[in-house]
Amino acid sequence: MARENLPEQSRGQSAAQRPAGGGVERAPAAAPRMPGALQAGPLGFVESPDRFHWWAELSDGVKAHLERKVGPAIEWWADRHERDQNRPYAVVLGPNGLAVTTPRVNTQGQRTQSVHVDPFVPSSIKHAAVHQQATRPRGGLRSLVSRKSSTPTAAPQLEVSENMRGVLGNLPLEAQQRLQTPFLGSQAVQHYRYYYYGSEDDFDFWCYLAGDRTVTFASGHRSLAPGAAPHQAAWRLICYQADIAR
């Protein structure tokens, strides 16, 4: 893992959208535990510029540095930073690593972007598609035949915020499992972020979890019929996983 500070300036070029890359998913190693479903939390939406606006606030030098470190972007987002509402941060997933920038001010009072990179073991990145069809509640007669009751599987508690668990709980169970499973044994989550843009009924989504050995990342789109519950949404996601080079 590496961290560098680069000068920040306004109005760079917009990011070119690239198709998802990486290797085809290989058979997974034995998982520590298979997580149950997290409880979906509420998603808030406010008026805000999109990711292209905030990406354009980064200098060409910062963008070029990110590409040198992680390669051409497979997935990315940029948004206003929670600590400084007028400045951006960015997350870039590339074939060679995950880069996360943070706005700073150096000792000379200049605005900079601190760049944290988790470099990947070469060719370790893999991906899988996760699709969920929209469903609706079904009416009908209740069966009078007694059924054996079952207790839902309790979801292991990741070392992330309650808000992050609520965001992950909106995803299809398979996506939740792919994101969480590497971190349910001895490996802890060290940093994480998420971003979504759109409306309650239709939005694009990105998130990642990073430990000291593994990065998991998901991106895609959700659509939800008005009045439907989160688990009834339609999702189209790509889930990524890569090994971090030590």
Short mmCIF file of C-alpha atoms in Angstrom, two decimals:
data_model
loop_
_atom_site.label_atom_id
_atom_site.label_comp_id
_atom_site.label_asym_id
_atom_site.label_seq_id
_atom_site.Cartn_x
_atom_site.Cartn_y
_atom_site.Cartn_z
CA MET A 1 0.00 0.00 0.00
CA ALA A 2 1.29 3.45 -0.88
CA ARG A 3 0.21 7.03 -0.29
CA GLU A 4 1.33 10.11 -2.21
CA ASN A 5 0.33 13.79 -2.33
CA LEU A 6 -0.29 15.45 -5.68
CA PRO A 7 -1.27 19.06 -6.50
CA GLU A 8 -4.96 19.61 -7.08
CA GLN A 9 -6.29 22.03 -9.69
CA SER A 10 -9.69 22.62 -11.23
CA ARG A 11 -11.18 21.51 -14.53
CA GLY A 12 -9.38 18.49 -15.86
CA GLN A 13 -10.82 16.35 -18.63
CA SER A 14 -13.80 14.06 -18.11
CA ALA A 15 -13.04 10.39 -17.60
CA ALA A 16 -13.55 8.11 -20.58
CA GLN A 17 -15.90 5.27 -19.84
CA ARG A 18 -14.29 1.90 -20.38
CA PRO A 19 -15.81 -1.56 -20.42
CA ALA A 20 -15.29 -3.75 -17.37
CA GLY A 21 -12.12 -5.82 -17.57
CA GLY A 22 -10.19 -8.36 -15.56
CA GLY A 23 -9.95 -12.11 -15.62
CA VAL A 24 -12.75 -14.60 -15.68
CA GLU A 25 -13.72 -15.72 -12.20
CA ARG A 26 -11.80 -18.71 -10.93
CA ALA A 27 -13.03 -21.33 -8.48
CA PRO A 28 -12.91 -19.68 -5.03
CA ALA A 29 -10.82 -20.99 -2.19
CA ALA A 30 -12.57 -22.32 0.89
CA ALA A 31 -14.47 -19.42 2.47
CA PRO A 32 -14.18 -18.72 6.21
CA ARG A 33 -17.96 -18.39 6.56
CA MET A 34 -20.90 -17.79 4.25
CA PRO A 35 -22.61 -14.58 5.35
CA GLY A 36 -26.35 -14.24 5.73
CA ALA A 37 -28.32 -11.27 4.46
CA LEU A 38 -27.71 -7.87 5.99
CA GLN A 39 -30.73 -5.72 6.77
CA ALA A 40 -31.36 -3.05 4.12
CA GLY A 41 -31.00 0.48 5.40
CA PRO A 42 -32.64 3.63 4.00
CA LEU A 43 -30.93 5.33 1.08
CA GLY A 44 -30.96 9.11 1.06
CA PHE A 45 -30.94 11.23 -2.11
CA VAL A 46 -30.03 14.92 -2.31
CA GLU A 47 -29.49 17.32 -5.20
CA SER A 48 -25.84 17.04 -6.21
CA PRO A 49 -23.58 17.20 -9.29
CA ASP A 50 -22.78 13.80 -10.79
CA ARG A 51 -19.46 11.93 -10.78
CA PHE A 52 -18.33 13.50 -14.06
CA HIS A 53 -18.55 16.97 -12.50
CA TRP A 54 -16.36 15.99 -9.55
CA TRP A 55 -13.91 14.06 -11.72
CA ALA A 56 -13.42 17.21 -13.78
CA GLU A 57 -12.34 19.01 -10.58
CA LEU A 58 -9.21 16.82 -10.43
CA SER A 59 -6.10 17.93 -12.29
CA ASP A 60 -4.81 16.10 -15.34
CA GLY A 61 -1.70 15.35 -13.29
CA VAL A 62 -3.70 13.53 -10.61
CA LYS A 63 -5.59 11.54 -13.25
CA ALA A 64 -2.40 10.59 -15.07
CA HIS A 65 -0.83 9.50 -11.78
CA LEU A 66 -3.83 7.29 -10.97
CA GLU A 67 -3.60 5.59 -14.35
CA ARG A 68 0.12 5.00 -13.93
CA LYS A 69 -0.51 3.37 -10.57
CA VAL A 70 -3.55 1.18 -11.29
CA GLY A 71 -3.83 1.08 -15.07
CA PRO A 72 -6.79 2.13 -17.25
CA ALA A 73 -9.95 2.47 -15.16
CA ILE A 74 -12.24 -0.54 -15.05
CA GLU A 75 -14.65 1.23 -12.68
CA TRP A 76 -14.49 4.65 -11.05
CA TRP A 77 -16.43 7.35 -9.30
CA ALA A 78 -15.79 10.82 -7.92
CA ASP A 79 -17.87 12.83 -5.44
CA ARG A 80 -17.67 15.74 -3.02
CA HIS A 81 -15.69 14.82 0.07
CA GLU A 82 -17.66 14.63 3.31
CA ARG A 83 -15.08 16.75 5.16
CA ASP A 84 -14.83 19.48 2.51
CA GLN A 85 -18.04 19.90 0.53
CA ASN A 86 -16.36 22.01 -2.15
CA ARG A 87 -13.61 19.54 -3.02
CA PRO A 88 -13.63 16.10 -4.65
CA TYR A 89 -12.33 12.68 -3.84
CA ALA A 90 -12.08 9.82 -6.33
CA VAL A 91 -12.00 6.02 -6.34
CA VAL A 92 -10.50 4.15 -9.30
CA LEU A 93 -10.42 0.38 -9.78
CA GLY A 94 -7.87 -0.67 -12.38
CA PRO A 95 -6.33 -3.98 -13.42
CA ASN A 96 -3.25 -3.19 -11.30
CA GLY A 97 -4.80 -1.81 -8.13
CA LEU A 98 -7.36 0.29 -6.28
CA ALA A 99 -6.65 4.01 -5.83
CA VAL A 100 -8.49 6.36 -3.48
CA THR A 101 -7.78 10.08 -3.33
CA THR A 102 -8.43 12.42 -0.40
CA PRO A 103 -8.33 16.24 -0.53
CA ARG A 104 -5.61 17.77 1.67
CA VAL A 105 -3.86 21.10 2.25
CA ASN A 106 -0.06 20.95 2.47
CA THR A 107 2.20 22.98 4.74
CA GLN A 108 2.44 25.71 2.10
CA GLY A 109 -1.34 26.08 2.08
CA GLN A 110 -1.69 24.47 -1.35
CA ARG A 111 -4.59 22.17 -2.15
CA THR A 112 -3.42 18.63 -2.89
CA GLN A 113 -4.88 15.17 -3.36
CA SER A 114 -3.43 12.42 -1.17
CA VAL A 115 -3.43 9.16 -3.16
CA HIS A 116 -3.70 5.79 -1.41
CA VAL A 117 -3.03 2.75 -3.60
CA ASP A 118 -3.64 -0.93 -2.88
CA PRO A 119 -1.55 -2.64 -5.61
CA PHE A 120 -2.81 -5.98 -6.91
CA VAL A 121 -1.00 -9.22 -7.42
CA PRO A 122 -0.61 -9.39 -11.24
CA SER A 123 -3.58 -10.99 -13.00
CA SER A 124 -5.36 -11.70 -9.69
CA ILE A 125 -8.45 -9.59 -10.43
CA LYS A 126 -11.55 -11.59 -11.32
CA HIS A 127 -15.19 -10.67 -11.79
CA ALA A 128 -18.67 -12.18 -11.82
CA ALA A 129 -22.06 -10.85 -12.96
CA VAL A 130 -24.89 -10.76 -10.42
CA HIS A 131 -28.40 -10.20 -11.77
CA GLN A 132 -31.64 -10.02 -9.83
CA GLN A 133 -35.05 -9.77 -11.45
CA ALA A 134 -37.70 -7.45 -10.06
CA THR A 135 -40.38 -9.17 -8.00
CA ARG A 136 -43.72 -8.11 -6.57
CA PRO A 137 -45.70 -9.34 -3.57
CA ARG A 138 -48.08 -12.13 -4.54
CA GLY A 139 -51.57 -12.53 -3.16
CA GLY A 140 -53.16 -15.92 -2.52
CA LEU A 141 -54.53 -18.31 0.04
CA ARG A 142 -52.39 -19.22 3.01
CA SER A 143 -51.62 -22.91 3.27
CA LEU A 144 -53.17 -24.60 6.28
CA VAL A 145 -50.43 -27.24 6.29
CA SER A 146 -48.04 -26.71 9.17
CA ARG A 147 -44.49 -25.99 8.09
CA LYS A 148 -41.35 -26.29 10.12
CA SER A 149 -40.28 -22.85 11.23
CA SER A 150 -36.82 -21.64 10.38
CA THR A 151 -34.68 -18.89 11.88
CA PRO A 152 -32.99 -16.54 9.40
CA THR A 153 -29.23 -16.81 9.29
CA ALA A 154 -27.65 -14.09 11.38
CA ALA A 155 -25.27 -11.99 9.30
CA PRO A 156 -21.71 -11.80 10.66
CA GLN A 157 -20.84 -8.28 11.72
CA LEU A 158 -18.17 -6.68 9.55
CA GLU A 159 -16.03 -3.97 11.11
CA VAL A 160 -17.78 -1.25 9.13
CA SER A 161 -20.29 1.42 10.07
CA GLU A 162 -23.95 0.65 10.60
CA ASN A 163 -24.66 2.90 7.64
CA MET A 164 -22.37 0.84 5.39
CA ARG A 165 -24.04 -2.39 6.52
CA GLY A 166 -27.41 -0.84 5.67
CA VAL A 167 -26.21 0.12 2.20
CA LEU A 168 -24.85 -3.39 1.57
CA GLY A 169 -28.16 -4.81 2.78
CA ASN A 170 -29.88 -3.32 -0.26
CA LEU A 171 -27.82 -5.50 -2.60
CA PRO A 172 -28.79 -8.99 -3.78
CA LEU A 173 -27.64 -11.67 -1.34
CA GLU A 174 -25.10 -13.08 -3.80
CA ALA A 175 -23.46 -9.66 -4.16
CA GLN A 176 -23.42 -9.22 -0.37
CA GLN A 177 -21.69 -12.58 -0.02
CA ARG A 178 -19.11 -11.84 -2.71
CA LEU A 179 -18.24 -8.52 -1.09
CA GLN A 180 -18.13 -9.75 2.51
CA THR A 181 -16.78 -13.31 2.49
CA PRO A 182 -13.02 -12.51 2.35
CA PHE A 183 -13.42 -10.42 5.52
CA LEU A 184 -15.25 -12.92 7.74
CA GLY A 185 -12.13 -14.77 8.90
CA SER A 186 -8.86 -13.29 10.13
CA GLN A 187 -8.80 -10.46 7.57
CA ALA A 188 -10.42 -7.22 8.72
CA VAL A 189 -11.81 -4.45 6.53
CA GLN A 190 -9.36 -1.55 6.66
CA HIS A 191 -11.15 1.01 4.50
CA TYR A 192 -14.34 1.15 2.44
CA ARG A 193 -16.59 3.54 0.54
CA TYR A 194 -19.79 3.57 -1.49
CA TYR A 195 -21.47 5.90 -3.96
CA TYR A 196 -24.81 5.93 -5.73
CA TYR A 197 -26.43 8.49 -8.00
CA GLY A 198 -29.96 8.80 -9.31
CA SER A 199 -33.31 8.44 -7.56
CA GLU A 200 -34.93 5.94 -5.22
CA ASP A 201 -36.50 4.20 -8.22
CA ASP A 202 -33.46 4.20 -10.53
CA PHE A 203 -29.80 4.66 -9.66
CA ASP A 204 -26.22 3.63 -10.44
CA PHE A 205 -24.15 2.14 -7.63
CA TRP A 206 -20.48 1.55 -6.69
CA CYS A 207 -18.79 0.32 -3.51
CA TYR A 208 -15.62 -1.39 -2.30
CA LEU A 209 -14.19 -3.10 0.79
CA ALA A 210 -10.41 -3.34 1.24
CA GLY A 211 -8.34 -5.33 3.74
CA ASP A 212 -4.62 -6.05 3.93
CA ARG A 213 -4.86 -9.00 1.50
CA THR A 214 -8.05 -8.53 -0.56
CA VAL A 215 -10.14 -5.90 -2.31
CA THR A 216 -13.77 -6.52 -3.26
CA PHE A 217 -15.71 -4.08 -5.45
CA ALA A 218 -19.21 -3.94 -6.92
CA SER A 219 -20.77 -1.66 -9.52
CA GLY A 220 -24.06 -1.67 -11.36
CA HIS A 221 -27.61 -0.42 -11.56
CA ARG A 222 -30.80 -0.77 -9.53
CA SER A 223 -34.40 -0.14 -10.57
CA LEU A 224 -37.32 -0.36 -8.16
CA ALA A 225 -41.06 -0.07 -8.75
CA PRO A 226 -42.71 2.68 -6.67
CA GLY A 227 -43.77 1.32 -3.30
CA ALA A 228 -41.77 -1.90 -3.63
CA ALA A 229 -39.40 -3.12 -0.90
CA PRO A 230 -35.61 -3.10 -1.51
CA HIS A 231 -35.45 -6.90 -1.87
CA GLN A 232 -37.94 -6.66 -4.77
CA ALA A 233 -35.63 -4.46 -6.88
CA ALA A 234 -34.02 -5.40 -10.18
CA TRP A 235 -30.21 -5.33 -10.06
CA ARG A 236 -27.48 -5.74 -12.66
CA LEU A 237 -24.07 -5.81 -10.96
CA ILE A 238 -20.48 -6.77 -11.63
CA CYS A 239 -18.59 -7.98 -8.54
CA TYR A 240 -14.79 -7.89 -8.54
CA GLN A 241 -12.17 -9.41 -6.25
CA ALA A 242 -8.38 -9.05 -6.32
CA ASP A 243 -5.42 -10.01 -4.14
CA ILE A 244 -3.30 -7.18 -2.72
CA ALA A 245 0.45 -7.38 -3.33
CA ARG A 246 2.45 -7.14 -0.12
#
